[in-house]
Short mmCIF file of N, CA and C in Angstrom, two decimals:
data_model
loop_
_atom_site.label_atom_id
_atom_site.label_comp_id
_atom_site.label_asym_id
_atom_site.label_seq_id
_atom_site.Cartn_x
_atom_site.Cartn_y
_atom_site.Cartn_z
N UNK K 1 -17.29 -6.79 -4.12
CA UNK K 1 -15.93 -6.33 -3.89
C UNK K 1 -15.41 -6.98 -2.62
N UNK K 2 -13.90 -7.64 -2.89
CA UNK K 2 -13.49 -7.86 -1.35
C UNK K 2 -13.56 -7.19 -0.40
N UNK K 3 -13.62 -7.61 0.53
CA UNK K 3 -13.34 -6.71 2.03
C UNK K 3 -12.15 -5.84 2.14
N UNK K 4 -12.23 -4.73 2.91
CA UNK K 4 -10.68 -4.48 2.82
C UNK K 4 -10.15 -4.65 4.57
N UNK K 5 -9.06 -5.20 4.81
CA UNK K 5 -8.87 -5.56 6.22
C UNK K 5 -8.90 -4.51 7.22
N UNK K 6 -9.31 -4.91 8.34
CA UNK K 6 -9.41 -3.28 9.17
C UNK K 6 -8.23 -3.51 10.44
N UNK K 7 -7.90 -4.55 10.21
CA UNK K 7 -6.72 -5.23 11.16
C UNK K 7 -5.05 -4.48 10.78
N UNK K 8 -4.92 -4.08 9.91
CA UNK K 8 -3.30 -3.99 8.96
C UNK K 8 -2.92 -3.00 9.58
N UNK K 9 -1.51 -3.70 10.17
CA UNK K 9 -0.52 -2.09 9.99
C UNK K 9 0.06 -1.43 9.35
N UNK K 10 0.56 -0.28 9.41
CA UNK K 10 1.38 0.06 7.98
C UNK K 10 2.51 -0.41 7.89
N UNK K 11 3.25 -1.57 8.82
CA UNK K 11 4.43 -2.08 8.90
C UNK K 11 4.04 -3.25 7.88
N UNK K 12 3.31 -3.85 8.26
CA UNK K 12 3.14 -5.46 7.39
C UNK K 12 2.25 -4.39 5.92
N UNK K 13 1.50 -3.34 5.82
CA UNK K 13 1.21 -3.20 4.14
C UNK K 13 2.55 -2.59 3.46
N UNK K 14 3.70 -2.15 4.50
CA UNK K 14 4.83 -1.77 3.08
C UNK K 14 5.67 -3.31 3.07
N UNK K 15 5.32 -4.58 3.90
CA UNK K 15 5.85 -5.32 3.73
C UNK K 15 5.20 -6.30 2.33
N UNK K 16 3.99 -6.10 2.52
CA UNK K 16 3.10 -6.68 1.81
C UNK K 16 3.47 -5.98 0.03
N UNK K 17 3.58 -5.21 0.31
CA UNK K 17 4.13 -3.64 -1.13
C UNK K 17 5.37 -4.37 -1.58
N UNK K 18 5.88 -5.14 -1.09
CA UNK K 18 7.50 -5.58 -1.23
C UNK K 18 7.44 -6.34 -2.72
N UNK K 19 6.04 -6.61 -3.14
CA UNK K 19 5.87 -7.64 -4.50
C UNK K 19 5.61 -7.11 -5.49
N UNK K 20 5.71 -5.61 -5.58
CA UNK K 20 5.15 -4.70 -6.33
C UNK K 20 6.22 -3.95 -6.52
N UNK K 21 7.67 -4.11 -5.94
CA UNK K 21 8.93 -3.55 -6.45
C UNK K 21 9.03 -2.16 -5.26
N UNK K 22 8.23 -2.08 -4.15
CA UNK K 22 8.18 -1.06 -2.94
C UNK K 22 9.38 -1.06 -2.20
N UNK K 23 10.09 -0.05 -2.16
CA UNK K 23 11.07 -0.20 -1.29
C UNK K 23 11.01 0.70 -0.20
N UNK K 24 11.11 0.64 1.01
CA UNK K 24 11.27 1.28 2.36
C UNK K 24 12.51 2.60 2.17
N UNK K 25 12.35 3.73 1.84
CA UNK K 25 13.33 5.05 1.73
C UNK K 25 13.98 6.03 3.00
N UNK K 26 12.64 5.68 3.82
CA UNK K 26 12.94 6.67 4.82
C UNK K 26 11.85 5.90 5.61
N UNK K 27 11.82 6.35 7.16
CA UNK K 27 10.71 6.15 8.26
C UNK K 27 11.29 7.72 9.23
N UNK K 28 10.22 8.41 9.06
CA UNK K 28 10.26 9.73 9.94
C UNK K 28 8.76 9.72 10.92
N UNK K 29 9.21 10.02 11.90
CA UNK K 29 8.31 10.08 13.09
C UNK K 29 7.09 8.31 12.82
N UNK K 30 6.12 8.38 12.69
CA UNK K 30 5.22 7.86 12.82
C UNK K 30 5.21 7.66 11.42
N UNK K 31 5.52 7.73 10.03
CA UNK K 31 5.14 7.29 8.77
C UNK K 31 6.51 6.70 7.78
N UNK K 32 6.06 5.98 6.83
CA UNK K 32 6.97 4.83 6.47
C UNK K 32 6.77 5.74 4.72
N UNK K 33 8.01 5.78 3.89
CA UNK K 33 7.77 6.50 2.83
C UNK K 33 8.42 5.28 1.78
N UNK K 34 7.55 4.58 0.62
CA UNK K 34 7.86 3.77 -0.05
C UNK K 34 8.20 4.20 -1.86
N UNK K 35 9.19 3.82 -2.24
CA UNK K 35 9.30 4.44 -3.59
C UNK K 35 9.30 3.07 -4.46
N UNK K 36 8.92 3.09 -5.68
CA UNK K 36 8.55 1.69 -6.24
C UNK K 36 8.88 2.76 -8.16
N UNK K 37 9.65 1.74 -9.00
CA UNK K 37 9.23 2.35 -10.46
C UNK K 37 9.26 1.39 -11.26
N UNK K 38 8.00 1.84 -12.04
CA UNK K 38 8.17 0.55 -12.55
C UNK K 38 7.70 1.53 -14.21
N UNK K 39 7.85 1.03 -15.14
CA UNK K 39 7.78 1.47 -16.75
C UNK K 39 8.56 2.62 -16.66
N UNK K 40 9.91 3.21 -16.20
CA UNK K 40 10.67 4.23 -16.23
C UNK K 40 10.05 5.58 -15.22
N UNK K 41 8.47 5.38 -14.53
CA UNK K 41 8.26 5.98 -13.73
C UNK K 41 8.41 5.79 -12.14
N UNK K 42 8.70 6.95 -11.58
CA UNK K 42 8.61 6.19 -10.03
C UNK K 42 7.40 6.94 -9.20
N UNK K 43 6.95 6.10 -8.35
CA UNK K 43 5.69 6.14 -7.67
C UNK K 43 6.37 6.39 -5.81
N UNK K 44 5.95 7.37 -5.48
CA UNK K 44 5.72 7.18 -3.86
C UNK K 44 4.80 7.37 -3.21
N UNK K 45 5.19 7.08 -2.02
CA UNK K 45 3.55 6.90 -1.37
C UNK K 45 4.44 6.47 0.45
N UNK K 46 3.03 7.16 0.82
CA UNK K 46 3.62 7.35 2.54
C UNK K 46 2.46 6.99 3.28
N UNK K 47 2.78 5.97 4.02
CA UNK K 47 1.87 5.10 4.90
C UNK K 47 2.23 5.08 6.16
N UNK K 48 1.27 5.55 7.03
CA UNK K 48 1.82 5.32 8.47
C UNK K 48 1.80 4.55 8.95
N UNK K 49 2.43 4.54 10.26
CA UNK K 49 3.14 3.30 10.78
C UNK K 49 2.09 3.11 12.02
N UNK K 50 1.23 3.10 11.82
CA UNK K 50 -0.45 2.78 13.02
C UNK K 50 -0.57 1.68 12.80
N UNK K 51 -1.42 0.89 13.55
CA UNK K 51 -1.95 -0.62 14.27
C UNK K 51 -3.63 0.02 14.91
N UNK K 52 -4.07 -0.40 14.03
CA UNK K 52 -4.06 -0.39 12.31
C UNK K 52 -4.62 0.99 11.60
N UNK K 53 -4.26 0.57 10.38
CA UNK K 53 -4.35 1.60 9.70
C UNK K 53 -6.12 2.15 9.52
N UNK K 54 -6.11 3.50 9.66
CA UNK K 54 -8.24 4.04 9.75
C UNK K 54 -8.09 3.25 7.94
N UNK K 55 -9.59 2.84 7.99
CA UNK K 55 -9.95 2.26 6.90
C UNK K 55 -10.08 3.45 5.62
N UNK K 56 -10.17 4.67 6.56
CA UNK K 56 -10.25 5.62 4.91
C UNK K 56 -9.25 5.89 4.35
N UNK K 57 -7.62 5.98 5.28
CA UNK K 57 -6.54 6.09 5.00
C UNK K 57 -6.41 5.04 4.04
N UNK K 58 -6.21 3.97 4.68
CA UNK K 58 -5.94 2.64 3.77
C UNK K 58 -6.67 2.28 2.67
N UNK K 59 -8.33 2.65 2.42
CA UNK K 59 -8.87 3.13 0.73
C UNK K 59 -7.90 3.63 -0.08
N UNK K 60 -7.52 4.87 0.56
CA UNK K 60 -6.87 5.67 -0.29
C UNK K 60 -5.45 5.58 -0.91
N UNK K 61 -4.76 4.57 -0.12
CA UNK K 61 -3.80 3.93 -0.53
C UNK K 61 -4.27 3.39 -1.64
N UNK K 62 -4.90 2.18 -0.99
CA UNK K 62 -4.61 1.28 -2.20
C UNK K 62 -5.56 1.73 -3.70
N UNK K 63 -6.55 3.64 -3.26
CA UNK K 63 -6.76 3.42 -4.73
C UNK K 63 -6.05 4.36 -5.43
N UNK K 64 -4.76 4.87 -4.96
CA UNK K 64 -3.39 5.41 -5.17
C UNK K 64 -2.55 4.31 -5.98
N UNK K 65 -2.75 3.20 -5.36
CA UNK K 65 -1.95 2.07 -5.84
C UNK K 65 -2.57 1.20 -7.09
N UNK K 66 -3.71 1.17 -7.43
CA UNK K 66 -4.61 0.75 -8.36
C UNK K 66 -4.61 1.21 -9.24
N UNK K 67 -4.21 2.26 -9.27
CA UNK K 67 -4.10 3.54 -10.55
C UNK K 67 -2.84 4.03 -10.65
N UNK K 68 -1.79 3.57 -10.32
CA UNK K 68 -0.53 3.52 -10.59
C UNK K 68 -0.40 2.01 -10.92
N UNK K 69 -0.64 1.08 -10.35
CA UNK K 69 -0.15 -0.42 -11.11
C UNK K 69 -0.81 -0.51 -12.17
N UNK K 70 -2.10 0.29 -12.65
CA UNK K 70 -2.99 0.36 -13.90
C UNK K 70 -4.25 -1.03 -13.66
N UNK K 71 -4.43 -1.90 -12.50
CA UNK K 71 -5.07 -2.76 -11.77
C UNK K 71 -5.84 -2.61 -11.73
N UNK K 72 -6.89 -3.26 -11.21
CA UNK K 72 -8.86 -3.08 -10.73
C UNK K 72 -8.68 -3.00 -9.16
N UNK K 73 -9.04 -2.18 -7.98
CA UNK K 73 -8.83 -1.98 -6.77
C UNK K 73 -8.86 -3.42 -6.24
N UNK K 74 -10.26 -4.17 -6.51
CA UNK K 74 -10.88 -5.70 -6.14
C UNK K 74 -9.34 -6.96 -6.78
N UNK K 75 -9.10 -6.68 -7.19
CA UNK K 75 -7.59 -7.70 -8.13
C UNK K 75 -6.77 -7.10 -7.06
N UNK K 76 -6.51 -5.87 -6.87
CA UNK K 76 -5.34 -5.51 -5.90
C UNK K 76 -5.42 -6.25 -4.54
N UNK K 77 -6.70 -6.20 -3.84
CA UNK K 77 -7.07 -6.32 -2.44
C UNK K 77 -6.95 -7.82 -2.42
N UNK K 78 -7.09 -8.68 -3.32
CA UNK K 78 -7.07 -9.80 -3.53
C UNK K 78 -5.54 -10.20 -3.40
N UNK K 79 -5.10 -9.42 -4.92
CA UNK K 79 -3.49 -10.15 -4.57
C UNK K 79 -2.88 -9.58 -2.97
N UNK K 80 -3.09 -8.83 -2.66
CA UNK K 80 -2.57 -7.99 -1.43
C UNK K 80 -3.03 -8.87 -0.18
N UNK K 81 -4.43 -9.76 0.16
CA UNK K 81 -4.27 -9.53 1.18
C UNK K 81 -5.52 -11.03 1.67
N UNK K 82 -5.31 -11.97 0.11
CA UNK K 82 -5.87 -13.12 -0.22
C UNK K 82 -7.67 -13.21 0.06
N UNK K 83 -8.00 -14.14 -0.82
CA UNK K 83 -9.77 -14.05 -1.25
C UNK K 83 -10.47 -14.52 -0.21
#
């Protein structure tokens, strides 16, 4: 399985989200709230805005996001964040 980066903020992963139809809705205090729909459903998801993000937080994103794009986590981390 790829690595997953331990460097990322949550500024550059909702920028990174931007290819996946993510759009920026709100930013309250310290967290960034992204809404994305795609097959007539919509998906959100709230990522904070840390440098960098704890690595368990950021698991859990992206296996939030893996199972909403219907993806393999390892294909995600890949397109997300190159091999």
């Amino acid at each position: 399985m790829p690595k997953i980066p331990r460097d990322i903020s949550g500024s550059k992963l909702a920028q990174l989200l931007d290819k996946y139809g993510y759009e920026i809705k709100r930013e309250t205090g310290s967290h960034i709230r992204l809404v994305s729909e795609i097959r007539g459903k919509e998906h959100k998801i709230t990522i904070p805005d840390h440098t960098p993000i704890k690595i368990g937080t950021l698991n859990n994103i992206l296996n939030d996001l893996a199972n909403y794009l219907k993806i393999d986590k390892k294909d995600l981390i890949d397109e997300l964040f190159g091999k």
